[in-house]
mmCIF file of C-alpha atoms in Angstrom:
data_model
loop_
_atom_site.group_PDB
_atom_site.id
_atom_site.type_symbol
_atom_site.label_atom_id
_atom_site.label_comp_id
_atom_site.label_asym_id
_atom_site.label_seq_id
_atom_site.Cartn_x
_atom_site.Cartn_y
_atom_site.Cartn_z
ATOM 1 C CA UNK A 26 11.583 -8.315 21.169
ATOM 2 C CA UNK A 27 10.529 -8.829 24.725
ATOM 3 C CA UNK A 28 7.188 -10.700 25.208
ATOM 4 C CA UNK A 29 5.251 -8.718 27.843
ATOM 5 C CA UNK A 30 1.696 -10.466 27.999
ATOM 6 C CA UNK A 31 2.883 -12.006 31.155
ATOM 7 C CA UNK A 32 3.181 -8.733 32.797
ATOM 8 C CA UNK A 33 -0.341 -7.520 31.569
ATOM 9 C CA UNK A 34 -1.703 -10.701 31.601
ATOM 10 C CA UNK A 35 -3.338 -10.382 28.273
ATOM 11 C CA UNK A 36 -2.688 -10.568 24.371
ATOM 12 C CA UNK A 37 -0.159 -9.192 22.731
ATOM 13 C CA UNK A 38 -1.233 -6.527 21.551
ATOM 14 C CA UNK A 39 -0.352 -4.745 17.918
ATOM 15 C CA UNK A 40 -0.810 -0.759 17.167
ATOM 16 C CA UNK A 41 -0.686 0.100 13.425
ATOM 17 C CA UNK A 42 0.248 2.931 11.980
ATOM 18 C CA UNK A 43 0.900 4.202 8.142
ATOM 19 C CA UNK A 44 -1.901 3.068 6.305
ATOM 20 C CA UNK A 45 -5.541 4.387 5.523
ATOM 21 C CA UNK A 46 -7.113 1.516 6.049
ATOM 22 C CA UNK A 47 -9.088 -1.670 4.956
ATOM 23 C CA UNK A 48 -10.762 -3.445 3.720
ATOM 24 C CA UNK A 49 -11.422 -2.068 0.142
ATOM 25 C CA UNK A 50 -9.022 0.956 0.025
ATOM 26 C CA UNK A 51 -6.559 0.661 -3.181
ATOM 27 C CA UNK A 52 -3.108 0.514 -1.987
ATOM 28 C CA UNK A 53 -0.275 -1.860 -2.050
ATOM 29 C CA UNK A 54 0.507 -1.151 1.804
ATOM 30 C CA UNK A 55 -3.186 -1.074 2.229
ATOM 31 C CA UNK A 56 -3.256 -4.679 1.109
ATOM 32 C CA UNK A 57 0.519 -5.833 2.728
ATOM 33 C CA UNK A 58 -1.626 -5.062 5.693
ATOM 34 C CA UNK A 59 -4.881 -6.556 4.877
ATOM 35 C CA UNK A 60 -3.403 -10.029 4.777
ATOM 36 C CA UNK A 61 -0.600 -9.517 7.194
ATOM 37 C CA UNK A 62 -2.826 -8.794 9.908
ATOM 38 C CA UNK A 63 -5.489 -10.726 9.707
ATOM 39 C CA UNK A 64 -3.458 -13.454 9.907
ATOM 40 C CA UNK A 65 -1.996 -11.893 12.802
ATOM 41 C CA UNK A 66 -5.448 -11.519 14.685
ATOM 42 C CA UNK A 67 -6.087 -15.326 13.653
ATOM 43 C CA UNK A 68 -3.081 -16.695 15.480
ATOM 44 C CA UNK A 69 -3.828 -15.107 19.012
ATOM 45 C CA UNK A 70 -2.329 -11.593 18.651
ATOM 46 C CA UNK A 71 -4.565 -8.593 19.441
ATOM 47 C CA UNK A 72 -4.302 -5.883 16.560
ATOM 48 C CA UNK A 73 -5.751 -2.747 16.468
ATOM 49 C CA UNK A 74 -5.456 -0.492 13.203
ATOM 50 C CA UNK A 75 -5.267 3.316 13.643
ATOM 51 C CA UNK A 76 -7.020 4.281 9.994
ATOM 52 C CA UNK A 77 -8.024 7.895 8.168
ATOM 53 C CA UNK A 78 -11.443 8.171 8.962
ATOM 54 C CA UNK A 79 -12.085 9.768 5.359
ATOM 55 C CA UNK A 80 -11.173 6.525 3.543
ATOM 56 C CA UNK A 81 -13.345 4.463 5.644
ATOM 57 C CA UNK A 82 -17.304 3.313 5.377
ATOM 58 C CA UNK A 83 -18.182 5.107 8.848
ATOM 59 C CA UNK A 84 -19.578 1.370 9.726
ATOM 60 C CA UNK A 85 -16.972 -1.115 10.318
ATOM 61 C CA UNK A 86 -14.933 -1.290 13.274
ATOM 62 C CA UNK A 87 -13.686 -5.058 13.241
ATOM 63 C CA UNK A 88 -12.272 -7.143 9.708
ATOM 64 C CA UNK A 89 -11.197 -10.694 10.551
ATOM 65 C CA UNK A 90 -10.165 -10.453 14.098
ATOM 66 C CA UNK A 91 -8.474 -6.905 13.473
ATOM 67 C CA UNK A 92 -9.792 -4.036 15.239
ATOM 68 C CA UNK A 93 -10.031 -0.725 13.247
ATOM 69 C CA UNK A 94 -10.156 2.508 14.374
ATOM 70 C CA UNK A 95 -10.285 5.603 12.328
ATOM 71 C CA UNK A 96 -9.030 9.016 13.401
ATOM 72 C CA UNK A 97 -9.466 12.446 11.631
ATOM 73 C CA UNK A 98 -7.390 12.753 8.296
ATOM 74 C CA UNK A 99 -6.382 15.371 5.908
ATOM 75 C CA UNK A 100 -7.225 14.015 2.531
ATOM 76 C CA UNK A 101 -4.650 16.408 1.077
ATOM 77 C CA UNK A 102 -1.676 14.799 -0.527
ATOM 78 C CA UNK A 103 1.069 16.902 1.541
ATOM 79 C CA UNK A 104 -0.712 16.988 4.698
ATOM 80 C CA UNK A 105 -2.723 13.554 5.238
ATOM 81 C CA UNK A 106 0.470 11.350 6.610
ATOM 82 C CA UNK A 107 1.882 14.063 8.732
ATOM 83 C CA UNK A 108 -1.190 14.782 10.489
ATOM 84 C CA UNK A 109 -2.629 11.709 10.684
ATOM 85 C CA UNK A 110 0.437 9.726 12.053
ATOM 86 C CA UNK A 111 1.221 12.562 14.377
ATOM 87 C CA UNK A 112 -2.124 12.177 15.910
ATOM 88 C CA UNK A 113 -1.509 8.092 15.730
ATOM 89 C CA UNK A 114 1.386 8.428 17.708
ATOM 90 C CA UNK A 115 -0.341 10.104 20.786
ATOM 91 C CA UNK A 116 -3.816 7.697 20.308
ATOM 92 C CA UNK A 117 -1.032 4.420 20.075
ATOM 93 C CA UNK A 118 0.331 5.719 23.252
ATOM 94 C CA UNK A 119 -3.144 5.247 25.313
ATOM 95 C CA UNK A 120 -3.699 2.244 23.821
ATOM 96 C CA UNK A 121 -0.361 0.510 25.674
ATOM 97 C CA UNK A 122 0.811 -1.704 22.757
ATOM 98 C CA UNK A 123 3.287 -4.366 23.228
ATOM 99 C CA UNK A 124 4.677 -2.972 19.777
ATOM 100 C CA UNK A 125 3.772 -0.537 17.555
ATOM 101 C CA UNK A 126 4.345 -1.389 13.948
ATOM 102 C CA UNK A 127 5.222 2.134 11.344
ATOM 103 C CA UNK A 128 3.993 1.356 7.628
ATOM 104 C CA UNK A 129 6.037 3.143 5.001
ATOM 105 C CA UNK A 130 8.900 5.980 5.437
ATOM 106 C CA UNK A 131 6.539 8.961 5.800
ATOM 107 C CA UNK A 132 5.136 8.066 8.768
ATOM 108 C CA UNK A 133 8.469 6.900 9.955
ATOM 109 C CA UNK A 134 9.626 10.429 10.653
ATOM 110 C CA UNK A 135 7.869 10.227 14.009
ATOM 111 C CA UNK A 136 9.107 7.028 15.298
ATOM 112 C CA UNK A 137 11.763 9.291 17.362
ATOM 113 C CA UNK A 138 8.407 10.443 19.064
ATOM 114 C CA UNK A 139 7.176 7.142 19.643
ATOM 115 C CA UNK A 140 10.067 5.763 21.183
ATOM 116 C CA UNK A 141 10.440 9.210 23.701
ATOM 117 C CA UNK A 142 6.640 8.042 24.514
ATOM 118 C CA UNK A 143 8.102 4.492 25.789
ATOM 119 C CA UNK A 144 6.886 2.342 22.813
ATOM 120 C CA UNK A 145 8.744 -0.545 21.128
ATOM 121 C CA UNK A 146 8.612 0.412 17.651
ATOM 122 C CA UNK A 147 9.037 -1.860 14.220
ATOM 123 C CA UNK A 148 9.125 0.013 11.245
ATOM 124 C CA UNK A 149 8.764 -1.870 7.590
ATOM 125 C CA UNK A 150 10.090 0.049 4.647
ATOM 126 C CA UNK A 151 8.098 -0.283 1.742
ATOM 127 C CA UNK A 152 10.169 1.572 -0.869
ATOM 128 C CA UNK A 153 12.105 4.721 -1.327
ATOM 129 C CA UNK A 154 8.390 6.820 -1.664
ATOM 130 C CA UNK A 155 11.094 10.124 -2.291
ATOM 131 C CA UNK A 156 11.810 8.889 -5.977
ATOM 132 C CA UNK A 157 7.869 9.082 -6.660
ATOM 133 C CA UNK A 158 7.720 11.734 -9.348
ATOM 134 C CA UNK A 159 4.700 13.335 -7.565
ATOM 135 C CA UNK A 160 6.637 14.847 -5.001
ATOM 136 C CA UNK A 161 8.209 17.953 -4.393
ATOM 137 C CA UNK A 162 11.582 19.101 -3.040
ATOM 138 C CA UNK A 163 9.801 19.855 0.239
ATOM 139 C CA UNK A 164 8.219 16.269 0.298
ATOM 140 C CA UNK A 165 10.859 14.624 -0.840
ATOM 141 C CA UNK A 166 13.108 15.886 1.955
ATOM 142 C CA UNK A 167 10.342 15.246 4.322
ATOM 143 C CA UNK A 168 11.114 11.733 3.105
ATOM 144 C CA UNK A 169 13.932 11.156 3.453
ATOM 145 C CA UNK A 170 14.381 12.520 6.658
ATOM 146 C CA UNK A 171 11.630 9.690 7.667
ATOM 147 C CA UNK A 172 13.337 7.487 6.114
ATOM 148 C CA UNK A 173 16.684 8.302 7.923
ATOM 149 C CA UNK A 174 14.776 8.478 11.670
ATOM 150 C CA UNK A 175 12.915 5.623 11.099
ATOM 151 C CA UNK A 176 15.998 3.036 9.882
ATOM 152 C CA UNK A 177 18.089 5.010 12.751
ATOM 153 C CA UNK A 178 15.552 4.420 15.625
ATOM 154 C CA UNK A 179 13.122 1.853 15.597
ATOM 155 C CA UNK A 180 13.686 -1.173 17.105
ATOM 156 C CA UNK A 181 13.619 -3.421 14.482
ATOM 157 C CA UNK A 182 13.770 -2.429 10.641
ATOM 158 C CA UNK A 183 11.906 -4.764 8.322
ATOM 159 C CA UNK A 184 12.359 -4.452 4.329
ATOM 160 C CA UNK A 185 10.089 -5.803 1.602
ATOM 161 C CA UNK A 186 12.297 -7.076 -0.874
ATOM 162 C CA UNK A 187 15.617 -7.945 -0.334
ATOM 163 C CA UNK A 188 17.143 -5.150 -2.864
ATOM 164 C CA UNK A 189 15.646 -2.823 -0.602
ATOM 165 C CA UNK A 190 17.261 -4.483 2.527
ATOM 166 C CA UNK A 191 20.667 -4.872 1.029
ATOM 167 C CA UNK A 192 20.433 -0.888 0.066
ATOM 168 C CA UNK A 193 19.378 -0.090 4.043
ATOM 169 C CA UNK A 194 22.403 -2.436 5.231
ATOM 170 C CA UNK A 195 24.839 -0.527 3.299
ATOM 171 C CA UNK A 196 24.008 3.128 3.925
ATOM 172 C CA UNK A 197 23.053 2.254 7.345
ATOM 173 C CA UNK A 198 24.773 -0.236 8.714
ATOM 174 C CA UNK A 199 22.107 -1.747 10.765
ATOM 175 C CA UNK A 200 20.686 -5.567 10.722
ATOM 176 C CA UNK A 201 17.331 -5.389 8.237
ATOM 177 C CA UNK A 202 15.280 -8.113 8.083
ATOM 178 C CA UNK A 203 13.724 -8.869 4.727
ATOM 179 C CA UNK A 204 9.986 -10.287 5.043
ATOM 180 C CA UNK A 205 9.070 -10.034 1.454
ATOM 181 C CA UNK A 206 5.438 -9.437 0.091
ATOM 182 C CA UNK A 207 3.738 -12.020 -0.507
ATOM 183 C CA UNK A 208 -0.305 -13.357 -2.044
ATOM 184 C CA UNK A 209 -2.773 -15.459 -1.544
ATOM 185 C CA UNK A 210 -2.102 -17.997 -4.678
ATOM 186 C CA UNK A 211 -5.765 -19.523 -5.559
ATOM 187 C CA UNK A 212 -7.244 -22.351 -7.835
ATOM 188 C CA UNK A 213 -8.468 -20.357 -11.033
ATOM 189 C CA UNK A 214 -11.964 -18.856 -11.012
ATOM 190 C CA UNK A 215 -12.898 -20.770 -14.523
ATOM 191 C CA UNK A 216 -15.073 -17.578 -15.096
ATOM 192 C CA UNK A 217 -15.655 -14.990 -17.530
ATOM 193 C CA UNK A 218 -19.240 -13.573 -16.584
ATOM 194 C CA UNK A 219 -17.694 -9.910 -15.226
ATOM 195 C CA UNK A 220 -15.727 -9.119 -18.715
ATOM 196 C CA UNK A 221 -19.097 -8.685 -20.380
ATOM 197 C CA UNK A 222 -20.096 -5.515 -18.605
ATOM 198 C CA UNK A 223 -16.859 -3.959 -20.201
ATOM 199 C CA UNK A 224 -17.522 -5.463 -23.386
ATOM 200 C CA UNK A 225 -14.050 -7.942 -23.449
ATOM 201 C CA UNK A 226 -13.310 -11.334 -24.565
ATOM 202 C CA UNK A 227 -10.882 -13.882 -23.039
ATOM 203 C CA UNK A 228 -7.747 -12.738 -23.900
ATOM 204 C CA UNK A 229 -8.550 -10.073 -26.046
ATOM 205 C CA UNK A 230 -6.641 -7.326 -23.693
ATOM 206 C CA UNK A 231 -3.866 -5.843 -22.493
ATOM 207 C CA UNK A 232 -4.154 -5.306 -18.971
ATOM 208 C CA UNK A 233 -2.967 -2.936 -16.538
ATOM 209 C CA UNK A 234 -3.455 -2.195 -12.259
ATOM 210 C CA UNK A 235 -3.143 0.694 -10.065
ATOM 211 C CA UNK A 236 -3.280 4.030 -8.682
ATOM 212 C CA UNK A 237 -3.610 6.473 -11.125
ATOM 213 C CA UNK A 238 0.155 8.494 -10.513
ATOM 214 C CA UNK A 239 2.371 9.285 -12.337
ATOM 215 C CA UNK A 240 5.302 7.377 -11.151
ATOM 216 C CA UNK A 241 2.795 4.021 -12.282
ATOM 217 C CA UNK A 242 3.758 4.986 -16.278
ATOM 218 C CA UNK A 243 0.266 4.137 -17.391
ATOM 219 C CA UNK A 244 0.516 7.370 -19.532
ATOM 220 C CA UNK A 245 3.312 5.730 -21.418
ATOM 221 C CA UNK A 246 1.193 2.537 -22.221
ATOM 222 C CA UNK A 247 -1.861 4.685 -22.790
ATOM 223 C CA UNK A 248 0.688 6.364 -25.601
ATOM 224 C CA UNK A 249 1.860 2.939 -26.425
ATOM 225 C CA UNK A 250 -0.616 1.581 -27.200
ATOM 226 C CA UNK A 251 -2.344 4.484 -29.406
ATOM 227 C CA UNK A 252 1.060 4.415 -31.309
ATOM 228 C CA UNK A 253 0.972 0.953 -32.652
ATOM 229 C CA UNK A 254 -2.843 1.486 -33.754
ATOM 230 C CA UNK A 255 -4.143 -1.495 -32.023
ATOM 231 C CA UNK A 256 -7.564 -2.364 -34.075
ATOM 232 C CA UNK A 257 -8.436 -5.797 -32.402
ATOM 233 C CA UNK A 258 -7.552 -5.578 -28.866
ATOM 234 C CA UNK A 259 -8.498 -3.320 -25.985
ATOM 235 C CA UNK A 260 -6.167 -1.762 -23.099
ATOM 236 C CA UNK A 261 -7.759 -2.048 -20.028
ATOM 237 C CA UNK A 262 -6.648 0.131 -16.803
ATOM 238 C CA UNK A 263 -8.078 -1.401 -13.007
ATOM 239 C CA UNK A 264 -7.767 1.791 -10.704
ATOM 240 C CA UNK A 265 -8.290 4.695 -9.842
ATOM 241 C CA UNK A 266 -6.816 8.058 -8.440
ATOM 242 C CA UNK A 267 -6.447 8.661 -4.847
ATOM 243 C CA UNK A 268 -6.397 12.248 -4.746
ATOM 244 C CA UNK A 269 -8.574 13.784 -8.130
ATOM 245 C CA UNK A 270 -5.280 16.118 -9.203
ATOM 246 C CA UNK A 271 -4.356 17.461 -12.837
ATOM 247 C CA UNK A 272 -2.322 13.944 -13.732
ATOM 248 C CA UNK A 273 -5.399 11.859 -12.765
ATOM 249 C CA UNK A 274 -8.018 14.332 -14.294
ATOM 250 C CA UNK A 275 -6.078 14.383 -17.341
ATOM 251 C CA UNK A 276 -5.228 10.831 -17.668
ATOM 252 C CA UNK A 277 -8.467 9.493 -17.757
ATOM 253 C CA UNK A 278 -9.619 12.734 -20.010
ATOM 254 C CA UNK A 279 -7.426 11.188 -22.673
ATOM 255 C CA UNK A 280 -7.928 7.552 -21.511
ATOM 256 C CA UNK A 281 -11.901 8.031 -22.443
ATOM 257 C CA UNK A 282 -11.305 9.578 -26.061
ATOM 258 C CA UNK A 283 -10.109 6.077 -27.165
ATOM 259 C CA UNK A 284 -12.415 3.799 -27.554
ATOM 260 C CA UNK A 285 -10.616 0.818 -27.139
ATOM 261 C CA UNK A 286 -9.489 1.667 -23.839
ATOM 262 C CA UNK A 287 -11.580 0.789 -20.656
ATOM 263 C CA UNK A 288 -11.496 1.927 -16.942
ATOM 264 C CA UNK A 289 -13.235 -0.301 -14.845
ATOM 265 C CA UNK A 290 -12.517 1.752 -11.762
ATOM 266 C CA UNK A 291 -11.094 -0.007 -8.412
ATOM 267 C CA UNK A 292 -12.029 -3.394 -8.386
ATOM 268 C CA UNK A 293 -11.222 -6.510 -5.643
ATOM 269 C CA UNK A 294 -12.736 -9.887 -5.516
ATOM 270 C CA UNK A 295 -13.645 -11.711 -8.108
ATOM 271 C CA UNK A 296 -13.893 -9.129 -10.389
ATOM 272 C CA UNK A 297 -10.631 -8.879 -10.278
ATOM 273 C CA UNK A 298 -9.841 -12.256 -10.301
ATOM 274 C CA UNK A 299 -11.869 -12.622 -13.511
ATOM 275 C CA UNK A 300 -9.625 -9.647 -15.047
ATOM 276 C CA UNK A 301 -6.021 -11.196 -14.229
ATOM 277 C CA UNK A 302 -7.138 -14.600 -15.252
ATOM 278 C CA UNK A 303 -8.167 -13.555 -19.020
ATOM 279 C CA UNK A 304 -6.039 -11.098 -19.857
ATOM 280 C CA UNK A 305 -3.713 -12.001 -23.139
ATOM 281 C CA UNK A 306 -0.770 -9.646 -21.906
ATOM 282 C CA UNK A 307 -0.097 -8.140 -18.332
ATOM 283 C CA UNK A 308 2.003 -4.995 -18.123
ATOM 284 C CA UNK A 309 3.201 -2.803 -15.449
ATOM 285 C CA UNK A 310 5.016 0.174 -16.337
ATOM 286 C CA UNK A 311 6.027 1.783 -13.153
ATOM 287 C CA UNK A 312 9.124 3.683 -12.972
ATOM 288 C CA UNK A 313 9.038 3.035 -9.094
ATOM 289 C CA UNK A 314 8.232 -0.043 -7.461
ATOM 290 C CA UNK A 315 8.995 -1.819 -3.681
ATOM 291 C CA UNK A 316 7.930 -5.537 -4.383
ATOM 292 C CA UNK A 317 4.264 -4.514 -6.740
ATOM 293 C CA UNK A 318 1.952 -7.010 -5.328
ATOM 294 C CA UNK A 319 0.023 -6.179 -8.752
ATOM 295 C CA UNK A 320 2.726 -8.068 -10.012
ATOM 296 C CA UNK A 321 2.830 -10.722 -7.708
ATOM 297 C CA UNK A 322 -1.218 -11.216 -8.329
ATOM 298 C CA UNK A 323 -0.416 -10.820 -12.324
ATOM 299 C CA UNK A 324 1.863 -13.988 -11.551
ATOM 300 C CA UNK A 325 -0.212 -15.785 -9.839
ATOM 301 C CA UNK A 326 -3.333 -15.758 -11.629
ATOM 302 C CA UNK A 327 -0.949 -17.034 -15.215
#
């Protein structure tokens, strides 16, 4: 990839695309980008994060040396990525970017456009989103489709795990760089204050993170767990929905009738931290996953 600062005599400069934003918006690419970037921004590079206004606070406009910008969004499931990276695409354009970087396969359908608009273009797959059992027949063409222009045109193709990479190589026949995701590994947090306001003990829980979907499974451990009449422990789900549809409404409808289950709602920090570190038994069980950095935290925290 060309380095052009010399020509405008200033940073090199980043234009994001795909995500809705951060910090403190549940998502796995919302937190890929969270760390990514920032580290980015610390090393020199100028970054500048198109977000969906909707998802953000209204107040802050700069995180760590990143500059975010929100533009309007759909919040509706089928019509938020289209419209907001369409949009993106045209707002990237003014801003002159020495490379504009495509989050996720959706948003990759418009990477033809990008590259018709004169912009160098690297795209990261995250995960076949298509096999995500929310999705439609419509959608899930949309997809793959995005999926398809996005491999076929960007400039470079990065992958986040290498089974992902090896699939793109073979259908596509294109190099694929593999950068996989990756956490901040931290000394333990030697504290149990936060459990208390949820009414746990140190390892007295099963514990479970993420967006309340289907494809995440969490109905399966909710009906796990009720079937082997678990007296002494608790099930605890961290998350929430994105978009309040029947699955969500419904999941934590029969989620609250148990009394040993607990939703804590979306939590970061050291709430969090508190959570992973305590927990007797960590379980994800997703049907669909890229490289979970739920896992990867799970892991790291014991």
């Amino acid at each position: 990839m060309p380095d052009r600062k010399s020509q405008k005599n200033d940073r090199f400069r980043v234009v994001v695309l795909g995500l809705r934003g951060f910090p403190g918006i549940p998502g796995g690419i919302e937190t890929h980008c969270e760390h990514l970037y920032s580290r980015l921004a610390q090393r020199g590079f100028e970054v500048i994060v198109l977000c969906r206004a909707p998802y953000m606070d209204g107040k802050t406009r700069e995180y760590r040396g990143v500059r975010l910008e929100p533009l309007p969004s759909s919040t509706n499931k089928y019509l938020e990525t289209i419209g907001h990276t369409f949009l993106g695409v045209w707002a990237a354009m003014k801003r002159r970017p020495d490379v504009l970087h495509v989050h996720g396969i959706g948003p990759a359908f418009f990477v033809p456009l990008a590259r018709a608009l004169g912009m160098r273009v690297v795209m990261t797959h995250h995960g076949p989103d298509y096999k995500r059992k929310k999705w439609g027949k419509g959608a899930r063409l949309f997809l793959r489709a995005g999926e398809y222009l996005g491999v076929k045109c960007a400039h470079r193709v990065i992958a986040v795990s290498e089974f992902i990479a090896r699939g793109l190589r073979e259908r596509f026949r294109r190099q694929i760089d593999c950068i996989p995701n990756g956490i901040e590994v931290r000394p333990p947090s030697g504290s149990a204050g936060f459990l208390k306001e949820f009414g746990l003990r140190k390892g007295g829980y099963i514990l479970s993170v993420g967006r309340f979907v289907p494809e995440k499974g969490f109905h399966d451990l909710l009906a796990a767990f009720e079937r082997a009449g678990i007296r002494e422990g608790k099930l605890v789900f961290v998350g929430e929905a994105t978009h309040r549809d029947a699955y969500a409404q419904a999941f934590e409808k029969e989620a609250r009738q148990n009394p040993s289950v607990v939703l804590t709602g979306f939590l970061s920090g050291e709430p969090l931290r508190q959570v992973y570190e305590n927990a007797g038994l960590f379980v994800l069980p997703s049907y669909y996953e890229g490289l979970p950095l739920v896992l990867l935290e799970a892991l790291s925290h014991g």
